[in-house]
Amino acid sequence: MLDAPHAAYPGEKTQILSEADAQRLLHNKGVTLQWIDWNTRGTAVVSPRDGLWTLRAAQAGGKGRLFLDGTITEIGEGYFTFDGTIRISDTPDPGRQCENTKSWHFAVTQNRPYYRLREFEWCDGLTDYIDIYF
């Protein structure tokens, strides 16, 4: 059974515990999935509206696609929590389809210049590195 993401309700706001990390997300430098390309980043748009921040990101290469869409519920020092959908299609193999809607955790590790999805094998046993750069 899939966990449903936290549904935003009127007046809900993103909890910002680190202003520095909020600025990193707001001014991010794109998204990558290693199967598509680490050197050619896709776009990641973070939009704060009435205190609730949304994230919509996509990367494409050949037939491979990555897509993220949802809300950012918390931004802390070196991490953020994203409630929404992540979809990967046709990468690294044609016909591969991975999609889930739930609460996801991204974090910075080892002083790297990106937030990495902390669930690596969430679909079919392959390790997916999804990174949002700052």
mmCIF file of N, CA and C in Angstrom:
data_model
loop_
_atom_site.group_PDB
_atom_site.id
_atom_site.type_symbol
_atom_site.label_atom_id
_atom_site.label_comp_id
_atom_site.label_asym_id
_atom_site.label_seq_id
_atom_site.Cartn_x
_atom_site.Cartn_y
_atom_site.Cartn_z
ATOM 1 N N MET A 1 0.840 -1.176 0.000
ATOM 2 C CA MET A 1 0.000 0.000 0.000
ATOM 3 C C MET A 1 0.887 1.242 0.000
ATOM 4 N N LEU A 2 0.568 2.195 -0.860
ATOM 5 C CA LEU A 2 1.346 3.423 -0.948
ATOM 6 C C LEU A 2 0.875 4.407 0.101
ATOM 7 N N ASP A 3 1.831 5.105 0.701
ATOM 8 C CA ASP A 3 1.488 6.163 1.637
ATOM 9 C C ASP A 3 1.064 7.388 0.847
ATOM 10 N N ALA A 4 -0.057 7.953 1.196
ATOM 11 C CA ALA A 4 -0.494 9.186 0.537
ATOM 12 C C ALA A 4 0.311 10.344 1.092
ATOM 13 N N PRO A 5 0.636 11.323 0.237
ATOM 14 C CA PRO A 5 1.377 12.465 0.753
ATOM 15 C C PRO A 5 0.490 13.289 1.657
ATOM 16 N N HIS A 6 1.120 14.091 2.461
ATOM 17 C CA HIS A 6 0.405 15.016 3.313
ATOM 18 C C HIS A 6 -0.317 16.015 2.422
ATOM 19 N N ALA A 7 -1.604 16.085 2.492
ATOM 20 C CA ALA A 7 -2.368 17.019 1.667
ATOM 21 C C ALA A 7 -2.321 18.410 2.286
ATOM 22 N N ALA A 8 -2.000 19.388 1.454
ATOM 23 C CA ALA A 8 -1.971 20.769 1.938
ATOM 24 C C ALA A 8 -3.401 21.223 2.206
ATOM 25 N N TYR A 9 -3.577 21.931 3.287
ATOM 26 C CA TYR A 9 -4.891 22.473 3.594
ATOM 27 C C TYR A 9 -4.779 23.993 3.634
ATOM 28 N N PRO A 10 -5.894 24.707 3.504
ATOM 29 C CA PRO A 10 -5.841 26.174 3.475
ATOM 30 C C PRO A 10 -5.103 26.728 4.690
ATOM 31 N N GLY A 11 -4.157 27.611 4.426
ATOM 32 C CA GLY A 11 -3.398 28.232 5.501
ATOM 33 C C GLY A 11 -2.164 27.467 5.928
ATOM 34 N N GLU A 12 -1.976 26.247 5.398
ATOM 35 C CA GLU A 12 -0.786 25.473 5.765
ATOM 36 C C GLU A 12 0.464 26.163 5.235
ATOM 37 N N LYS A 13 1.539 26.083 6.015
ATOM 38 C CA LYS A 13 2.791 26.721 5.630
ATOM 39 C C LYS A 13 3.943 25.724 5.727
ATOM 40 N N THR A 14 4.951 25.964 4.916
ATOM 41 C CA THR A 14 6.183 25.186 4.995
ATOM 42 C C THR A 14 6.930 25.611 6.248
ATOM 43 N N GLN A 15 7.361 24.651 7.037
ATOM 44 C CA GLN A 15 8.121 24.954 8.248
ATOM 45 C C GLN A 15 9.573 25.202 7.849
ATOM 46 N N ILE A 16 10.047 26.431 8.067
ATOM 47 C CA ILE A 16 11.415 26.796 7.713
ATOM 48 C C ILE A 16 12.232 26.923 8.989
ATOM 49 N N LEU A 17 13.137 25.964 9.178
ATOM 50 C CA LEU A 17 14.004 25.931 10.350
ATOM 51 C C LEU A 17 15.402 26.447 10.030
ATOM 52 N N SER A 18 15.717 26.579 8.745
ATOM 53 C CA SER A 18 17.017 27.086 8.298
ATOM 54 C C SER A 18 16.795 28.022 7.117
ATOM 55 N N GLU A 19 16.979 29.310 7.344
ATOM 56 C CA GLU A 19 16.819 30.290 6.268
ATOM 57 C C GLU A 19 17.869 30.077 5.179
ATOM 58 N N ALA A 20 19.084 29.679 5.561
ATOM 59 C CA ALA A 20 20.142 29.429 4.570
ATOM 60 C C ALA A 20 19.733 28.308 3.614
ATOM 61 N N ASP A 21 19.154 27.242 4.145
ATOM 62 C CA ASP A 21 18.722 26.139 3.291
ATOM 63 C C ASP A 21 17.508 26.529 2.460
ATOM 64 N N ALA A 22 16.641 27.352 3.002
ATOM 65 C CA ALA A 22 15.501 27.847 2.227
ATOM 66 C C ALA A 22 15.998 28.629 1.014
ATOM 67 N N GLN A 23 17.009 29.462 1.209
ATOM 68 C CA GLN A 23 17.568 30.233 0.096
ATOM 69 C C GLN A 23 18.264 29.320 -0.915
ATOM 70 N N ARG A 24 18.939 28.287 -0.435
ATOM 71 C CA ARG A 24 19.570 27.321 -1.348
ATOM 72 C C ARG A 24 18.523 26.676 -2.256
ATOM 73 N N LEU A 25 17.409 26.272 -1.670
ATOM 74 C CA LEU A 25 16.353 25.641 -2.464
ATOM 75 C C LEU A 25 15.723 26.624 -3.436
ATOM 76 N N LEU A 26 15.461 27.815 -2.961
ATOM 77 C CA LEU A 26 14.817 28.829 -3.796
ATOM 78 C C LEU A 26 15.678 29.167 -5.010
ATOM 79 N N HIS A 27 16.986 29.180 -4.831
ATOM 80 C CA HIS A 27 17.920 29.548 -5.903
ATOM 81 C C HIS A 27 18.724 28.340 -6.384
ATOM 82 N N ASN A 28 18.104 27.163 -6.381
ATOM 83 C CA ASN A 28 18.805 25.929 -6.751
ATOM 84 C C ASN A 28 19.324 25.986 -8.191
ATOM 85 N N LYS A 29 20.225 25.058 -8.492
ATOM 86 C CA LYS A 29 20.875 25.015 -9.807
ATOM 87 C C LYS A 29 20.504 23.767 -10.599
ATOM 88 N N GLY A 30 19.348 23.186 -10.301
ATOM 89 C CA GLY A 30 18.858 22.089 -11.118
ATOM 90 C C GLY A 30 18.832 20.736 -10.430
ATOM 91 N N VAL A 31 18.329 19.753 -11.179
ATOM 92 C CA VAL A 31 18.113 18.399 -10.674
ATOM 93 C C VAL A 31 18.771 17.391 -11.613
ATOM 94 N N THR A 32 19.268 16.292 -11.043
ATOM 95 C CA THR A 32 19.795 15.204 -11.871
ATOM 96 C C THR A 32 19.356 13.846 -11.325
ATOM 97 N N LEU A 33 19.245 12.913 -12.237
ATOM 98 C CA LEU A 33 19.138 11.482 -11.957
ATOM 99 C C LEU A 33 20.315 10.850 -12.682
ATOM 100 N N GLN A 34 21.141 10.077 -11.985
ATOM 101 C CA GLN A 34 22.394 9.616 -12.580
ATOM 102 C C GLN A 34 22.192 8.809 -13.852
ATOM 103 N N TRP A 35 21.068 8.132 -14.008
ATOM 104 C CA TRP A 35 20.845 7.339 -15.218
ATOM 105 C C TRP A 35 20.706 8.235 -16.444
ATOM 106 N N ILE A 36 20.234 9.459 -16.252
ATOM 107 C CA ILE A 36 20.020 10.362 -17.388
ATOM 108 C C ILE A 36 21.307 11.113 -17.697
ATOM 109 N N ASP A 37 21.807 11.895 -16.736
ATOM 110 C CA ASP A 37 23.039 12.660 -16.963
ATOM 111 C C ASP A 37 23.355 13.468 -15.719
ATOM 112 N N TRP A 38 24.599 13.382 -15.245
ATOM 113 C CA TRP A 38 25.021 14.204 -14.118
ATOM 114 C C TRP A 38 25.503 15.573 -14.584
ATOM 115 N N ASN A 39 25.873 15.693 -15.857
ATOM 116 C CA ASN A 39 26.453 16.935 -16.350
ATOM 117 C C ASN A 39 25.435 17.899 -16.943
ATOM 118 N N THR A 40 24.323 17.386 -17.436
ATOM 119 C CA THR A 40 23.274 18.237 -17.998
ATOM 120 C C THR A 40 22.077 18.170 -17.062
ATOM 121 N N ARG A 41 21.928 19.198 -16.259
ATOM 122 C CA ARG A 41 20.877 19.197 -15.237
ATOM 123 C C ARG A 41 19.521 19.572 -15.817
ATOM 124 N N GLY A 42 18.497 19.013 -15.194
ATOM 125 C CA GLY A 42 17.143 19.432 -15.490
ATOM 126 C C GLY A 42 16.788 20.632 -14.623
ATOM 127 N N THR A 43 15.569 21.104 -14.742
ATOM 128 C CA THR A 43 15.129 22.267 -13.974
ATOM 129 C C THR A 43 14.405 21.831 -12.708
ATOM 130 N N ALA A 44 14.565 22.639 -11.671
ATOM 131 C CA ALA A 44 13.842 22.448 -10.410
ATOM 132 C C ALA A 44 13.326 23.821 -9.999
ATOM 133 N N VAL A 45 12.023 23.964 -9.975
ATOM 134 C CA VAL A 45 11.406 25.246 -9.644
ATOM 135 C C VAL A 45 10.768 25.143 -8.265
ATOM 136 N N VAL A 46 11.242 25.976 -7.353
ATOM 137 C CA VAL A 46 10.683 26.062 -6.003
ATOM 138 C C VAL A 46 9.902 27.365 -5.933
ATOM 139 N N SER A 47 8.628 27.267 -5.558
ATOM 140 C CA SER A 47 7.751 28.438 -5.536
ATOM 141 C C SER A 47 7.081 28.584 -4.179
ATOM 142 N N PRO A 48 7.445 29.634 -3.429
ATOM 143 C CA PRO A 48 6.728 29.899 -2.177
ATOM 144 C C PRO A 48 5.458 30.703 -2.472
ATOM 145 N N ARG A 49 4.316 30.175 -2.076
ATOM 146 C CA ARG A 49 3.036 30.869 -2.281
ATOM 147 C C ARG A 49 2.268 30.865 -0.968
ATOM 148 N N ASP A 50 2.062 32.049 -0.448
ATOM 149 C CA ASP A 50 1.327 32.202 0.813
ATOM 150 C C ASP A 50 1.918 31.329 1.918
ATOM 151 N N GLY A 51 3.243 31.201 1.927
ATOM 152 C CA GLY A 51 3.916 30.459 2.987
ATOM 153 C C GLY A 51 4.085 28.976 2.740
ATOM 154 N N LEU A 52 3.439 28.435 1.709
ATOM 155 C CA LEU A 52 3.584 27.015 1.374
ATOM 156 C C LEU A 52 4.458 26.902 0.130
ATOM 157 N N TRP A 53 5.559 26.176 0.243
ATOM 158 C CA TRP A 53 6.518 26.053 -0.847
ATOM 159 C C TRP A 53 6.218 24.801 -1.667
ATOM 160 N N THR A 54 6.256 24.938 -2.991
ATOM 161 C CA THR A 54 6.074 23.799 -3.885
ATOM 162 C C THR A 54 7.373 23.533 -4.638
ATOM 163 N N LEU A 55 7.526 22.296 -5.071
ATOM 164 C CA LEU A 55 8.679 21.891 -5.872
ATOM 165 C C LEU A 55 8.166 21.153 -7.092
ATOM 166 N N ARG A 56 8.631 21.589 -8.248
ATOM 167 C CA ARG A 56 8.327 20.905 -9.507
ATOM 168 C C ARG A 56 9.650 20.801 -10.262
ATOM 169 N N ALA A 57 10.072 19.590 -10.589
ATOM 170 C CA ALA A 57 11.372 19.384 -11.223
ATOM 171 C C ALA A 57 11.258 18.335 -12.321
ATOM 172 N N ALA A 58 12.131 18.471 -13.324
ATOM 173 C CA ALA A 58 12.136 17.514 -14.429
ATOM 174 C C ALA A 58 13.510 17.480 -15.075
ATOM 175 N N GLN A 59 13.877 16.284 -15.540
ATOM 176 C CA GLN A 59 15.096 16.094 -16.321
ATOM 177 C C GLN A 59 14.772 15.073 -17.404
ATOM 178 N N ALA A 60 15.320 15.288 -18.595
ATOM 179 C CA ALA A 60 15.094 14.365 -19.700
ATOM 180 C C ALA A 60 16.393 14.161 -20.461
ATOM 181 N N GLY A 61 16.582 12.952 -20.947
ATOM 182 C CA GLY A 61 17.734 12.625 -21.782
ATOM 183 C C GLY A 61 17.401 11.388 -22.585
ATOM 184 N N GLY A 62 17.419 11.495 -23.925
ATOM 185 C CA GLY A 62 16.953 10.384 -24.747
ATOM 186 C C GLY A 62 15.502 10.109 -24.387
ATOM 187 N N LYS A 63 15.175 8.854 -24.143
ATOM 188 C CA LYS A 63 13.808 8.527 -23.727
ATOM 189 C C LYS A 63 13.623 8.598 -22.218
ATOM 190 N N GLY A 64 14.727 8.717 -21.465
ATOM 191 C CA GLY A 64 14.659 8.738 -20.009
ATOM 192 C C GLY A 64 14.053 10.022 -19.468
ATOM 193 N N ARG A 65 13.245 9.882 -18.423
ATOM 194 C CA ARG A 65 12.567 11.031 -17.819
ATOM 195 C C ARG A 65 12.564 10.911 -16.298
ATOM 196 N N LEU A 66 12.708 12.080 -15.652
ATOM 197 C CA LEU A 66 12.549 12.218 -14.203
ATOM 198 C C LEU A 66 11.567 13.345 -13.977
ATOM 199 N N PHE A 67 10.649 13.164 -13.020
ATOM 200 C CA PHE A 67 9.652 14.188 -12.723
ATOM 201 C C PHE A 67 9.358 14.169 -11.227
ATOM 202 N N LEU A 68 9.322 15.357 -10.607
ATOM 203 C CA LEU A 68 8.938 15.525 -9.204
ATOM 204 C C LEU A 68 7.887 16.623 -9.134
ATOM 205 N N ASP A 69 6.872 16.429 -8.312
ATOM 206 C CA ASP A 69 5.837 17.449 -8.156
ATOM 207 C C ASP A 69 5.181 17.295 -6.790
ATOM 208 N N GLY A 70 5.216 18.388 -5.990
ATOM 209 C CA GLY A 70 4.575 18.340 -4.683
ATOM 210 C C GLY A 70 4.898 19.555 -3.843
ATOM 211 N N THR A 71 4.746 19.399 -2.532
ATOM 212 C CA THR A 71 4.996 20.496 -1.603
ATOM 213 C C THR A 71 6.190 20.173 -0.709
ATOM 214 N N ILE A 72 6.882 21.223 -0.316
ATOM 215 C CA ILE A 72 7.976 21.090 0.646
ATOM 216 C C ILE A 72 7.371 21.398 2.007
ATOM 217 N N THR A 73 7.368 20.428 2.899
ATOM 218 C CA THR A 73 6.712 20.613 4.195
ATOM 219 C C THR A 73 7.649 21.154 5.257
ATOM 220 N N GLU A 74 8.956 20.838 5.129
ATOM 221 C CA GLU A 74 9.926 21.311 6.124
ATOM 222 C C GLU A 74 11.283 21.516 5.470
ATOM 223 N N ILE A 75 11.940 22.617 5.861
ATOM 224 C CA ILE A 75 13.303 22.906 5.418
ATOM 225 C C ILE A 75 14.136 23.114 6.669
ATOM 226 N N GLY A 76 15.127 22.246 6.861
ATOM 227 C CA GLY A 76 15.991 22.339 8.034
ATOM 228 C C GLY A 76 17.444 22.455 7.621
ATOM 229 N N GLU A 77 18.319 22.455 8.591
ATOM 230 C CA GLU A 77 19.745 22.586 8.305
ATOM 231 C C GLU A 77 20.250 21.338 7.588
ATOM 232 N N GLY A 78 20.517 21.478 6.292
ATOM 233 C CA GLY A 78 21.048 20.382 5.497
ATOM 234 C C GLY A 78 20.028 19.376 5.002
ATOM 235 N N TYR A 79 18.734 19.700 5.070
ATOM 236 C CA TYR A 79 17.724 18.748 4.593
ATOM 237 C C TYR A 79 16.421 19.464 4.238
ATOM 238 N N PHE A 80 15.567 18.754 3.523
ATOM 239 C CA PHE A 80 14.176 19.186 3.365
ATOM 240 C C PHE A 80 13.297 17.958 3.169
ATOM 241 N N THR A 81 12.025 18.108 3.504
ATOM 242 C CA THR A 81 11.035 17.051 3.346
ATOM 243 C C THR A 81 10.057 17.478 2.262
ATOM 244 N N PHE A 82 9.797 16.562 1.350
ATOM 245 C CA PHE A 82 8.982 16.812 0.164
ATOM 246 C C PHE A 82 7.829 15.818 0.158
ATOM 247 N N ASP A 83 6.609 16.306 0.108
ATOM 248 C CA ASP A 83 5.437 15.439 -0.008
ATOM 249 C C ASP A 83 4.910 15.556 -1.428
ATOM 250 N N GLY A 84 5.002 14.475 -2.173
ATOM 251 C CA GLY A 84 4.551 14.543 -3.553
ATOM 252 C C GLY A 84 4.911 13.301 -4.335
ATOM 253 N N THR A 85 4.934 13.473 -5.651
ATOM 254 C CA THR A 85 5.151 12.368 -6.582
ATOM 255 C C THR A 85 6.543 12.447 -7.190
ATOM 256 N N ILE A 86 7.206 11.296 -7.240
ATOM 257 C CA ILE A 86 8.437 11.147 -8.012
ATOM 258 C C ILE A 86 8.165 10.067 -9.053
ATOM 259 N N ARG A 87 8.511 10.386 -10.309
ATOM 260 C CA ARG A 87 8.302 9.442 -11.404
ATOM 261 C C ARG A 87 9.589 9.334 -12.227
ATOM 262 N N ILE A 88 10.001 8.113 -12.505
ATOM 263 C CA ILE A 88 11.142 7.831 -13.380
ATOM 264 C C ILE A 88 10.622 6.923 -14.487
ATOM 265 N N SER A 89 10.942 7.254 -15.741
ATOM 266 C CA SER A 89 10.497 6.384 -16.829
ATOM 267 C C SER A 89 11.598 6.186 -17.867
ATOM 268 N N ASP A 90 11.656 4.972 -18.379
ATOM 269 C CA ASP A 90 12.530 4.575 -19.483
ATOM 270 C C ASP A 90 14.016 4.806 -19.234
ATOM 271 N N THR A 91 14.444 4.708 -17.980
ATOM 272 C CA THR A 91 15.866 4.812 -17.671
ATOM 273 C C THR A 91 16.173 4.053 -16.388
ATOM 274 N N PRO A 92 17.241 3.290 -16.290
ATOM 275 C CA PRO A 92 18.275 3.147 -17.302
ATOM 276 C C PRO A 92 17.884 2.209 -18.442
ATOM 277 N N ASP A 93 16.753 1.531 -18.310
ATOM 278 C CA ASP A 93 16.323 0.584 -19.340
ATOM 279 C C ASP A 93 14.987 1.016 -19.926
ATOM 280 N N PRO A 94 14.802 0.844 -21.245
ATOM 281 C CA PRO A 94 13.505 1.141 -21.851
ATOM 282 C C PRO A 94 12.409 0.322 -21.172
ATOM 283 N N GLY A 95 11.293 0.951 -20.914
ATOM 284 C CA GLY A 95 10.165 0.269 -20.291
ATOM 285 C C GLY A 95 10.137 0.337 -18.780
ATOM 286 N N ARG A 96 11.223 0.773 -18.144
ATOM 287 C CA ARG A 96 11.226 0.892 -16.681
ATOM 288 C C ARG A 96 10.281 2.023 -16.280
ATOM 289 N N GLN A 97 9.379 1.727 -15.372
ATOM 290 C CA GLN A 97 8.425 2.718 -14.880
ATOM 291 C C GLN A 97 8.406 2.671 -13.355
ATOM 292 N N CYS A 98 8.767 3.782 -12.733
ATOM 293 C CA CYS A 98 8.751 3.881 -11.279
ATOM 294 C C CYS A 98 7.984 5.138 -10.901
ATOM 295 N N GLU A 99 7.009 5.005 -10.031
ATOM 296 C CA GLU A 99 6.258 6.171 -9.565
ATOM 297 C C GLU A 99 5.742 5.888 -8.165
ATOM 298 N N ASN A 100 5.862 6.904 -7.302
ATOM 299 C CA ASN A 100 5.308 6.796 -5.962
ATOM 300 C C ASN A 100 4.971 8.192 -5.473
ATOM 301 N N THR A 101 3.926 8.281 -4.683
ATOM 302 C CA THR A 101 3.499 9.535 -4.074
ATOM 303 C C THR A 101 3.501 9.319 -2.574
ATOM 304 N N LYS A 102 4.347 10.097 -1.873
ATOM 305 C CA LYS A 102 4.511 9.923 -0.433
ATOM 306 C C LYS A 102 5.357 11.053 0.118
ATOM 307 N N SER A 103 5.809 10.920 1.338
ATOM 308 C CA SER A 103 6.734 11.866 1.946
ATOM 309 C C SER A 103 8.160 11.375 1.691
ATOM 310 N N TRP A 104 9.015 12.260 1.149
ATOM 311 C CA TRP A 104 10.394 11.938 0.777
ATOM 312 C C TRP A 104 11.346 12.826 1.566
ATOM 313 N N HIS A 105 12.543 12.315 1.858
ATOM 314 C CA HIS A 105 13.541 13.082 2.612
ATOM 315 C C HIS A 105 14.792 13.274 1.753
ATOM 316 N N PHE A 106 15.188 14.533 1.569
ATOM 317 C CA PHE A 106 16.415 14.890 0.856
ATOM 318 C C PHE A 106 17.383 15.489 1.862
ATOM 319 N N ALA A 107 18.682 15.189 1.730
ATOM 320 C CA ALA A 107 19.666 15.728 2.672
ATOM 321 C C ALA A 107 21.022 15.921 2.005
ATOM 322 N N VAL A 108 21.792 16.834 2.583
ATOM 323 C CA VAL A 108 23.182 17.060 2.185
ATOM 324 C C VAL A 108 24.045 16.129 3.034
ATOM 325 N N THR A 109 24.975 15.427 2.396
ATOM 326 C CA THR A 109 25.925 14.599 3.140
ATOM 327 C C THR A 109 27.335 14.903 2.660
ATOM 328 N N GLN A 110 28.292 14.780 3.547
ATOM 329 C CA GLN A 110 29.713 14.932 3.238
ATOM 330 C C GLN A 110 30.024 16.250 2.528
ATOM 331 N N ASN A 111 29.331 17.316 2.923
ATOM 332 C CA ASN A 111 29.558 18.660 2.370
ATOM 333 C C ASN A 111 29.408 18.740 0.853
ATOM 334 N N ARG A 112 28.593 17.881 0.278
ATOM 335 C CA ARG A 112 28.366 17.911 -1.171
ATOM 336 C C ARG A 112 27.462 19.094 -1.526
ATOM 337 N N PRO A 113 27.520 19.579 -2.780
ATOM 338 C CA PRO A 113 26.739 20.763 -3.168
ATOM 339 C C PRO A 113 25.331 20.433 -3.662
ATOM 340 N N TYR A 114 24.691 19.460 -3.042
ATOM 341 C CA TYR A 114 23.337 19.089 -3.445
ATOM 342 C C TYR A 114 22.619 18.378 -2.297
ATOM 343 N N TYR A 115 21.292 18.378 -2.420
ATOM 344 C CA TYR A 115 20.434 17.570 -1.553
ATOM 345 C C TYR A 115 20.174 16.279 -2.318
ATOM 346 N N ARG A 116 20.387 15.137 -1.672
ATOM 347 C CA ARG A 116 20.164 13.844 -2.323
ATOM 348 C C ARG A 116 18.983 13.144 -1.668
ATOM 349 N N LEU A 117 18.126 12.561 -2.507
ATOM 350 C CA LEU A 117 17.036 11.736 -1.993
ATOM 351 C C LEU A 117 17.646 10.615 -1.170
ATOM 352 N N ARG A 118 17.183 10.456 0.066
ATOM 353 C CA ARG A 118 17.774 9.485 0.988
ATOM 354 C C ARG A 118 17.176 8.082 0.847
ATOM 355 N N GLU A 119 16.234 7.884 -0.032
ATOM 356 C CA GLU A 119 15.694 6.554 -0.321
ATOM 357 C C GLU A 119 16.217 6.159 -1.694
ATOM 358 N N PHE A 120 17.163 5.248 -1.729
ATOM 359 C CA PHE A 120 17.872 4.955 -2.967
ATOM 360 C C PHE A 120 17.232 3.845 -3.794
ATOM 361 N N GLU A 121 16.637 2.868 -3.147
ATOM 362 C CA GLU A 121 16.095 1.697 -3.846
ATOM 363 C C GLU A 121 14.592 1.604 -3.601
ATOM 364 N N TRP A 122 13.889 2.664 -3.895
ATOM 365 C CA TRP A 122 12.469 2.769 -3.565
ATOM 366 C C TRP A 122 11.549 2.116 -4.591
ATOM 367 N N CYS A 123 12.082 1.725 -5.721
ATOM 368 C CA CYS A 123 11.200 1.209 -6.769
ATOM 369 C C CYS A 123 11.388 -0.286 -7.005
ATOM 370 N N ASP A 124 12.466 -0.647 -7.654
ATOM 371 C CA ASP A 124 12.618 -2.023 -8.128
ATOM 372 C C ASP A 124 13.984 -2.629 -7.818
ATOM 373 N N GLY A 125 14.654 -2.091 -6.806
ATOM 374 C CA GLY A 125 15.945 -2.630 -6.414
ATOM 375 C C GLY A 125 17.138 -1.924 -7.034
ATOM 376 N N LEU A 126 16.925 -1.138 -8.088
ATOM 377 C CA LEU A 126 18.018 -0.342 -8.646
ATOM 378 C C LEU A 126 18.243 0.873 -7.753
ATOM 379 N N THR A 127 19.482 1.340 -7.688
ATOM 380 C CA THR A 127 19.815 2.503 -6.871
ATOM 381 C C THR A 127 19.675 3.765 -7.706
ATOM 382 N N ASP A 128 18.723 4.621 -7.340
ATOM 383 C CA ASP A 128 18.475 5.880 -8.043
ATOM 384 C C ASP A 128 19.013 7.035 -7.212
ATOM 385 N N TYR A 129 19.939 7.810 -7.784
ATOM 386 C CA TYR A 129 20.454 9.006 -7.116
ATOM 387 C C TYR A 129 19.759 10.222 -7.716
ATOM 388 N N ILE A 130 18.860 10.811 -6.951
ATOM 389 C CA ILE A 130 18.175 12.032 -7.373
ATOM 390 C C ILE A 130 18.746 13.167 -6.540
ATOM 391 N N ASP A 131 19.346 14.156 -7.225
ATOM 392 C CA ASP A 131 20.042 15.251 -6.557
ATOM 393 C C ASP A 131 19.482 16.599 -6.997
ATOM 394 N N ILE A 132 19.323 17.498 -6.030
ATOM 395 C CA ILE A 132 18.954 18.885 -6.317
ATOM 396 C C ILE A 132 20.126 19.747 -5.875
ATOM 397 N N TYR A 133 20.729 20.437 -6.842
ATOM 398 C CA TYR A 133 21.976 21.185 -6.627
ATOM 399 C C TYR A 133 21.720 22.600 -6.131
ATOM 400 N N PHE A 134 22.705 23.113 -5.367
ATOM 401 C CA PHE A 134 22.652 24.511 -4.925
ATOM 402 C C PHE A 134 23.987 25.174 -5.170
#
